[in-house]
mmCIF file of C-alpha atoms in Angstrom:
data_model
loop_
_atom_site.group_PDB
_atom_site.id
_atom_site.type_symbol
_atom_site.label_atom_id
_atom_site.label_comp_id
_atom_site.label_asym_id
_atom_site.label_seq_id
_atom_site.Cartn_x
_atom_site.Cartn_y
_atom_site.Cartn_z
ATOM 1 C CA UNK A 26 0.151 -0.093 0.146
ATOM 2 C CA UNK A 27 1.394 3.499 -0.663
ATOM 3 C CA UNK A 28 1.950 5.356 1.998
ATOM 4 C CA UNK A 29 0.482 9.326 2.725
ATOM 5 C CA UNK A 30 2.164 12.011 2.912
ATOM 6 C CA UNK A 31 2.190 13.364 7.368
ATOM 7 C CA UNK A 32 2.946 16.729 6.289
ATOM 8 C CA UNK A 33 0.260 18.926 7.507
ATOM 9 C CA UNK A 34 -2.197 16.082 9.020
ATOM 10 C CA UNK A 35 -3.023 16.847 12.425
ATOM 11 C CA UNK A 36 -2.378 13.379 15.070
ATOM 12 C CA UNK A 37 -4.176 13.041 18.017
ATOM 13 C CA UNK A 38 -2.104 10.649 20.717
ATOM 14 C CA UNK A 39 -3.537 9.249 23.609
ATOM 15 C CA UNK A 40 -0.796 8.369 26.534
ATOM 16 C CA UNK A 41 1.893 11.032 25.374
ATOM 17 C CA UNK A 42 3.925 11.796 28.351
ATOM 18 C CA UNK A 43 6.585 8.563 27.983
ATOM 19 C CA UNK A 44 7.425 5.620 26.251
ATOM 20 C CA UNK A 45 5.543 4.628 23.160
ATOM 21 C CA UNK A 46 3.303 7.529 22.763
ATOM 22 C CA UNK A 47 5.845 10.048 23.519
ATOM 23 C CA UNK A 48 7.865 9.168 20.707
ATOM 24 C CA UNK A 49 5.178 8.366 18.188
ATOM 25 C CA UNK A 50 4.602 12.191 19.167
ATOM 26 C CA UNK A 51 8.001 13.403 18.199
ATOM 27 C CA UNK A 52 8.381 11.337 15.415
ATOM 28 C CA UNK A 53 5.062 12.278 13.993
ATOM 29 C CA UNK A 54 5.508 15.938 13.976
ATOM 30 C CA UNK A 55 9.296 15.174 12.771
ATOM 31 C CA UNK A 56 7.441 13.819 9.235
ATOM 32 C CA UNK A 57 5.284 17.246 9.101
ATOM 33 C CA UNK A 58 2.288 16.371 11.261
ATOM 34 C CA UNK A 59 0.437 18.973 13.979
ATOM 35 C CA UNK A 60 -0.076 17.157 16.917
ATOM 36 C CA UNK A 61 -2.346 16.798 20.231
ATOM 37 C CA UNK A 62 -1.132 15.448 22.995
ATOM 38 C CA UNK A 63 -3.737 13.271 25.757
ATOM 39 C CA UNK A 64 -2.711 11.768 28.859
ATOM 40 C CA UNK A 65 -2.678 11.832 32.713
ATOM 41 C CA UNK A 66 0.782 13.540 33.366
ATOM 42 C CA UNK A 67 0.333 17.231 32.310
ATOM 43 C CA UNK A 68 3.743 18.847 33.085
ATOM 44 C CA UNK A 69 5.072 15.728 30.844
ATOM 45 C CA UNK A 70 2.721 16.343 28.117
ATOM 46 C CA UNK A 71 3.352 20.446 28.119
ATOM 47 C CA UNK A 72 7.362 19.569 27.561
ATOM 48 C CA UNK A 73 6.693 17.108 24.797
ATOM 49 C CA UNK A 74 4.268 19.535 23.203
ATOM 50 C CA UNK A 75 7.729 22.024 23.797
ATOM 51 C CA UNK A 76 10.295 19.681 21.757
ATOM 52 C CA UNK A 77 8.149 18.794 18.114
ATOM 53 C CA UNK A 78 8.618 20.043 15.288
ATOM 54 C CA UNK A 79 5.764 21.661 14.489
ATOM 55 C CA UNK A 80 2.053 22.389 15.848
ATOM 56 C CA UNK A 81 1.361 20.877 19.092
ATOM 57 C CA UNK A 82 -0.833 21.181 21.993
ATOM 58 C CA UNK A 83 -1.954 18.985 24.496
ATOM 59 C CA UNK A 84 -4.574 17.815 26.747
ATOM 60 C CA UNK A 85 -5.030 16.766 31.111
ATOM 61 C CA UNK A 86 -7.675 13.968 29.887
ATOM 62 C CA UNK A 87 -8.165 10.246 31.588
ATOM 63 C CA UNK A 88 -9.325 8.335 28.457
ATOM 64 C CA UNK A 89 -12.566 6.206 30.270
ATOM 65 C CA UNK A 90 -13.943 9.604 31.029
ATOM 66 C CA UNK A 91 -16.356 9.742 27.886
ATOM 67 C CA UNK A 92 -17.485 13.956 28.769
ATOM 68 C CA UNK A 93 -13.967 14.727 29.162
ATOM 69 C CA UNK A 94 -12.904 13.098 25.877
ATOM 70 C CA UNK A 95 -15.994 13.906 23.767
ATOM 71 C CA UNK A 96 -14.949 17.790 25.092
ATOM 72 C CA UNK A 97 -10.956 16.626 23.824
ATOM 73 C CA UNK A 98 -12.363 15.550 20.481
ATOM 74 C CA UNK A 99 -13.965 19.126 20.126
ATOM 75 C CA UNK A 100 -11.429 21.554 21.123
ATOM 76 C CA UNK A 101 -8.556 19.820 19.044
ATOM 77 C CA UNK A 102 -11.144 20.244 16.014
ATOM 78 C CA UNK A 103 -11.658 23.554 16.859
ATOM 79 C CA UNK A 104 -7.858 24.394 17.800
ATOM 80 C CA UNK A 105 -6.354 22.190 14.099
ATOM 81 C CA UNK A 106 -9.681 22.313 12.251
ATOM 82 C CA UNK A 107 -9.581 19.315 12.152
ATOM 83 C CA UNK A 108 -8.392 15.129 12.824
ATOM 84 C CA UNK A 109 -6.523 13.064 11.027
ATOM 85 C CA UNK A 110 -5.091 10.686 12.700
ATOM 86 C CA UNK A 111 -6.142 8.743 16.125
ATOM 87 C CA UNK A 112 -3.746 6.630 18.067
ATOM 88 C CA UNK A 113 -5.374 4.859 20.963
ATOM 89 C CA UNK A 114 -2.196 3.899 23.130
ATOM 90 C CA UNK A 115 -3.089 5.165 26.673
ATOM 91 C CA UNK A 116 -2.674 1.797 28.784
ATOM 92 C CA UNK A 117 -1.456 0.097 32.115
ATOM 93 C CA UNK A 118 -0.322 -2.922 33.428
ATOM 94 C CA UNK A 119 -0.548 -5.296 36.440
ATOM 95 C CA UNK A 120 1.310 -8.305 37.000
ATOM 96 C CA UNK A 121 0.967 -11.646 39.604
ATOM 97 C CA UNK A 122 -1.395 -14.193 40.354
ATOM 98 C CA UNK A 123 -5.082 -13.607 39.649
ATOM 99 C CA UNK A 124 -5.956 -14.770 42.975
ATOM 100 C CA UNK A 125 -4.292 -12.760 44.902
ATOM 101 C CA UNK A 126 -4.853 -9.541 42.659
ATOM 102 C CA UNK A 127 -5.655 -6.107 43.545
ATOM 103 C CA UNK A 128 -8.936 -5.753 42.328
ATOM 104 C CA UNK A 129 -9.214 -1.970 41.678
ATOM 105 C CA UNK A 130 -6.159 -2.426 39.776
ATOM 106 C CA UNK A 131 -7.012 -5.113 37.640
ATOM 107 C CA UNK A 132 -10.260 -3.619 37.289
ATOM 108 C CA UNK A 133 -8.572 -0.387 36.166
ATOM 109 C CA UNK A 134 -6.597 -2.138 33.525
ATOM 110 C CA UNK A 135 -9.263 -3.525 32.124
ATOM 111 C CA UNK A 136 -10.900 0.258 31.978
ATOM 112 C CA UNK A 137 -8.261 1.983 30.760
ATOM 113 C CA UNK A 138 -6.660 -0.476 27.984
ATOM 114 C CA UNK A 139 -9.992 -1.139 26.782
ATOM 115 C CA UNK A 140 -12.624 0.864 27.894
ATOM 116 C CA UNK A 141 -10.776 3.953 27.439
ATOM 117 C CA UNK A 142 -9.560 3.147 23.775
ATOM 118 C CA UNK A 143 -13.639 2.443 23.111
ATOM 119 C CA UNK A 144 -14.312 5.694 24.655
ATOM 120 C CA UNK A 145 -11.871 7.523 22.653
ATOM 121 C CA UNK A 146 -12.602 6.114 19.233
ATOM 122 C CA UNK A 147 -16.157 7.146 20.477
ATOM 123 C CA UNK A 148 -15.358 10.891 20.770
ATOM 124 C CA UNK A 149 -13.091 11.039 17.913
ATOM 125 C CA UNK A 150 -14.548 8.981 15.276
ATOM 126 C CA UNK A 151 -17.134 11.785 13.821
ATOM 127 C CA UNK A 152 -14.380 14.075 13.100
ATOM 128 C CA UNK A 153 -12.309 11.237 11.620
ATOM 129 C CA UNK A 154 -15.367 9.733 9.113
ATOM 130 C CA UNK A 155 -15.020 14.451 7.943
ATOM 131 C CA UNK A 156 -11.485 13.814 7.230
ATOM 132 C CA UNK A 157 -12.187 9.784 6.210
ATOM 133 C CA UNK A 158 -8.699 9.131 8.620
ATOM 134 C CA UNK A 159 -7.260 6.418 10.492
ATOM 135 C CA UNK A 160 -7.820 5.067 13.518
ATOM 136 C CA UNK A 161 -4.628 3.197 15.049
ATOM 137 C CA UNK A 162 -5.376 1.086 17.986
ATOM 138 C CA UNK A 163 -2.343 -0.167 20.089
ATOM 139 C CA UNK A 164 -2.465 -3.918 20.851
ATOM 140 C CA UNK A 165 0.344 -6.273 22.027
ATOM 141 C CA UNK A 166 1.832 -9.566 21.773
ATOM 142 C CA UNK A 167 -0.293 -10.242 25.153
ATOM 143 C CA UNK A 168 -3.309 -10.124 22.536
ATOM 144 C CA UNK A 169 -1.976 -12.999 20.304
ATOM 145 C CA UNK A 170 -0.829 -15.243 22.734
ATOM 146 C CA UNK A 171 -1.801 -15.708 26.706
ATOM 147 C CA UNK A 172 0.703 -15.503 29.639
ATOM 148 C CA UNK A 173 -0.042 -16.559 33.615
ATOM 149 C CA UNK A 174 0.535 -13.302 35.913
ATOM 150 C CA UNK A 175 -1.016 -11.316 33.207
ATOM 151 C CA UNK A 176 -4.455 -11.984 33.415
ATOM 152 C CA UNK A 177 -5.785 -8.160 33.124
ATOM 153 C CA UNK A 178 -3.391 -7.321 30.223
ATOM 154 C CA UNK A 179 -4.013 -10.232 28.158
ATOM 155 C CA UNK A 180 -8.053 -9.855 28.944
ATOM 156 C CA UNK A 181 -7.356 -6.123 27.874
ATOM 157 C CA UNK A 182 -5.575 -6.356 25.031
ATOM 158 C CA UNK A 183 -7.360 -9.457 23.236
ATOM 159 C CA UNK A 184 -9.747 -7.073 23.732
ATOM 160 C CA UNK A 185 -8.734 -4.159 21.838
ATOM 161 C CA UNK A 186 -7.708 -6.173 19.647
ATOM 162 C CA UNK A 187 -11.307 -7.716 18.509
ATOM 163 C CA UNK A 188 -13.416 -4.399 19.346
ATOM 164 C CA UNK A 189 -11.163 -2.672 16.602
ATOM 165 C CA UNK A 190 -10.934 -5.128 13.967
ATOM 166 C CA UNK A 191 -15.145 -5.705 14.386
ATOM 167 C CA UNK A 192 -15.024 -1.830 14.479
ATOM 168 C CA UNK A 193 -13.212 -1.417 10.788
ATOM 169 C CA UNK A 194 -15.984 -3.510 9.664
ATOM 170 C CA UNK A 195 -18.383 -1.063 10.776
ATOM 171 C CA UNK A 196 -16.772 2.192 9.737
ATOM 172 C CA UNK A 197 -15.143 1.217 6.394
ATOM 173 C CA UNK A 198 -17.570 2.335 4.117
ATOM 174 C CA UNK A 199 -17.158 5.912 5.660
ATOM 175 C CA UNK A 200 -13.756 5.840 4.846
ATOM 176 C CA UNK A 201 -12.051 5.438 8.095
ATOM 177 C CA UNK A 202 -9.781 3.115 8.398
ATOM 178 C CA UNK A 203 -9.193 0.984 11.467
ATOM 179 C CA UNK A 204 -5.275 -0.681 12.175
ATOM 180 C CA UNK A 205 -4.115 -2.911 15.201
ATOM 181 C CA UNK A 206 -0.702 -2.093 16.504
ATOM 182 C CA UNK A 207 0.645 -5.357 17.767
ATOM 183 C CA UNK A 208 4.172 -4.630 20.024
ATOM 184 C CA UNK A 209 6.254 -7.148 22.087
ATOM 185 C CA UNK A 210 8.508 -6.413 25.314
ATOM 186 C CA UNK A 211 9.764 -2.820 23.814
ATOM 187 C CA UNK A 212 11.557 -1.013 26.523
ATOM 188 C CA UNK A 213 9.332 1.336 28.524
ATOM 189 C CA UNK A 214 8.550 2.360 31.365
ATOM 190 C CA UNK A 215 5.374 -0.142 31.995
ATOM 191 C CA UNK A 216 8.489 -2.895 30.982
ATOM 192 C CA UNK A 217 11.120 -1.874 33.056
ATOM 193 C CA UNK A 218 8.296 -1.569 36.128
ATOM 194 C CA UNK A 219 7.138 -4.953 35.574
ATOM 195 C CA UNK A 220 10.900 -6.135 35.707
ATOM 196 C CA UNK A 221 10.968 -4.498 39.089
ATOM 197 C CA UNK A 222 9.523 -7.784 40.242
ATOM 198 C CA UNK A 223 12.139 -10.547 40.430
ATOM 199 C CA UNK A 224 9.685 -13.549 39.709
ATOM 200 C CA UNK A 225 7.870 -11.303 36.789
ATOM 201 C CA UNK A 226 11.734 -10.567 35.278
ATOM 202 C CA UNK A 227 12.620 -14.324 35.377
ATOM 203 C CA UNK A 228 9.275 -15.724 33.836
ATOM 204 C CA UNK A 229 10.008 -13.466 30.916
ATOM 205 C CA UNK A 230 13.678 -14.491 30.974
ATOM 206 C CA UNK A 231 12.219 -18.064 30.514
ATOM 207 C CA UNK A 232 9.912 -16.793 27.653
ATOM 208 C CA UNK A 233 10.727 -19.284 24.152
ATOM 209 C CA UNK A 234 13.444 -16.556 21.753
ATOM 210 C CA UNK A 235 12.717 -14.201 20.623
ATOM 211 C CA UNK A 236 9.597 -13.308 22.772
ATOM 212 C CA UNK A 237 11.861 -13.663 25.708
ATOM 213 C CA UNK A 238 13.924 -10.477 24.496
ATOM 214 C CA UNK A 239 13.608 -6.294 25.383
ATOM 215 C CA UNK A 240 13.497 -4.418 22.222
ATOM 216 C CA UNK A 241 14.256 -1.183 21.647
ATOM 217 C CA UNK A 242 11.945 1.534 21.943
ATOM 218 C CA UNK A 243 12.916 3.351 18.311
ATOM 219 C CA UNK A 244 12.487 0.739 15.185
ATOM 220 C CA UNK A 245 9.282 -0.509 17.070
ATOM 221 C CA UNK A 246 8.379 2.903 16.769
ATOM 222 C CA UNK A 247 8.827 3.603 13.331
ATOM 223 C CA UNK A 248 7.536 0.521 12.207
ATOM 224 C CA UNK A 249 4.030 1.944 14.007
ATOM 225 C CA UNK A 250 4.913 5.523 11.407
ATOM 226 C CA UNK A 251 4.823 2.823 8.651
ATOM 227 C CA UNK A 252 1.869 1.396 9.634
ATOM 228 C CA UNK A 253 -0.025 5.279 9.645
ATOM 229 C CA UNK A 254 1.921 6.548 6.461
ATOM 230 C CA UNK A 255 -0.031 3.694 4.969
ATOM 231 C CA UNK A 256 -2.958 3.082 6.853
ATOM 232 C CA UNK A 257 -2.591 -0.036 7.279
ATOM 233 C CA UNK A 258 -5.003 -2.720 8.916
ATOM 234 C CA UNK A 259 -2.020 -4.705 10.459
ATOM 235 C CA UNK A 260 1.402 -3.287 12.226
ATOM 236 C CA UNK A 261 3.718 -5.515 13.903
ATOM 237 C CA UNK A 262 6.480 -3.304 16.047
ATOM 238 C CA UNK A 263 8.717 -6.273 15.658
ATOM 239 C CA UNK A 264 9.469 -8.575 12.656
ATOM 240 C CA UNK A 265 8.477 -12.160 13.832
ATOM 241 C CA UNK A 266 5.132 -10.919 15.742
ATOM 242 C CA UNK A 267 3.617 -11.224 11.870
ATOM 243 C CA UNK A 268 3.848 -15.092 12.323
ATOM 244 C CA UNK A 269 2.277 -15.749 15.493
ATOM 245 C CA UNK A 270 -0.913 -14.929 13.523
ATOM 246 C CA UNK A 271 -0.500 -18.111 11.877
ATOM 247 C CA UNK A 272 0.199 -20.633 14.571
ATOM 248 C CA UNK A 273 -1.963 -18.252 17.504
ATOM 249 C CA UNK A 274 -4.573 -21.159 17.660
ATOM 250 C CA UNK A 275 -1.991 -23.866 18.754
ATOM 251 C CA UNK A 276 -1.282 -21.287 21.715
ATOM 252 C CA UNK A 277 -3.321 -21.447 24.935
ATOM 253 C CA UNK A 278 -3.242 -25.099 25.154
ATOM 254 C CA UNK A 279 0.818 -24.900 24.272
ATOM 255 C CA UNK A 280 1.093 -21.946 27.302
ATOM 256 C CA UNK A 281 -1.581 -24.078 29.430
ATOM 257 C CA UNK A 282 0.386 -26.669 29.383
ATOM 258 C CA UNK A 283 3.333 -25.206 29.934
ATOM 259 C CA UNK A 284 2.945 -22.675 31.681
ATOM 260 C CA UNK A 285 1.319 -24.819 34.478
ATOM 261 C CA UNK A 286 4.727 -26.210 34.833
ATOM 262 C CA UNK A 287 6.983 -23.427 35.051
ATOM 263 C CA UNK A 288 3.529 -21.632 37.742
ATOM 264 C CA UNK A 289 4.893 -24.616 39.754
ATOM 265 C CA UNK A 290 8.644 -24.196 39.994
ATOM 266 C CA UNK A 291 8.015 -20.467 40.905
ATOM 267 C CA UNK A 292 5.333 -21.191 43.232
ATOM 268 C CA UNK A 293 7.177 -20.717 46.780
ATOM 269 C CA UNK A 294 7.930 -17.092 45.710
ATOM 270 C CA UNK A 295 4.120 -15.978 44.912
ATOM 271 C CA UNK A 296 3.515 -14.437 48.146
ATOM 272 C CA UNK A 297 3.627 -11.066 48.789
ATOM 273 C CA UNK A 298 4.013 -10.045 45.427
ATOM 274 C CA UNK A 299 3.339 -6.277 44.100
ATOM 275 C CA UNK A 300 -0.399 -6.238 42.911
ATOM 276 C CA UNK A 301 -0.459 -2.352 41.744
ATOM 277 C CA UNK A 302 -0.110 -0.536 38.368
ATOM 278 C CA UNK A 303 3.337 -1.028 37.504
ATOM 279 C CA UNK A 304 5.631 2.280 35.556
ATOM 280 C CA UNK A 305 5.556 5.556 36.334
ATOM 281 C CA UNK A 306 2.653 5.499 33.880
ATOM 282 C CA UNK A 307 0.931 3.110 36.511
ATOM 283 C CA UNK A 308 1.951 5.403 39.132
ATOM 284 C CA UNK A 309 0.601 8.757 37.813
ATOM 285 C CA UNK A 310 -2.873 7.232 37.045
ATOM 286 C CA UNK A 311 -3.292 5.595 40.672
ATOM 287 C CA UNK A 312 -2.761 9.490 41.491
ATOM 288 C CA UNK A 313 -4.870 11.054 38.755
ATOM 289 C CA UNK A 314 -7.673 8.764 40.443
ATOM 290 C CA UNK A 315 -6.524 9.660 43.984
ATOM 291 C CA UNK A 316 -6.679 13.432 43.153
ATOM 292 C CA UNK A 317 -10.070 13.319 41.431
ATOM 293 C CA UNK A 318 -11.426 11.244 44.764
ATOM 294 C CA UNK A 319 -10.146 13.710 46.631
#
């Protein structure tokens, strides 16, 4: 598929304060896009916006709040005149045994990753229909294969993959294209936060190659940018993820067998594992909710 020039296009990126969202915003801006940054870390968003190459602005918003995101969509259009690209990137994660998990943190992963993505699309689809634009949903290797100790994250990413595929069929006749992006373990605050737990880090290291590696952020985001330029239905942040599509049907049974053995090995060390949201982004989400409650 031929590439669409990003010069003068307006791109919205959620979860843009750090990690994938921040670097994606920078690379889109470097290609001529005007970027609207959305997230919960206002000072970080302001800093990112100030470093971009072209016109940009930022909005403090919780992607799970429909009224707020609807307002953001209106204000982005007023500010830039249109919206051509929306990247639903905002996400959080938690890890550990399901039975010992914090039910609030577990639910929050579903709310941000799945419901927040749907809220984002609901808010921006009317303006994307006007521009015949593109919605890119960030999913994960976790959408392709189950993994023990990651029940909330796998459920949320499998959910956004299915939701985005369904949405593609609904809005395609309006000229809106919908893509799903898959990323393996990529060097972000989220992954580094998960690795702070010894059990989670060792479990990941015992995964088969190439799924046991942490991949650099830059090349993965370059692949996302190329997918956006092509308005691709599927975007793979690491080269080998495309091949996972052909074997994904066999993975639940395989993981169910091998995973039992691994969990038995680690069982004596599972008590006392941290059960909250991981990484700096998780801390920002918890802080924002605490402020809202107060």
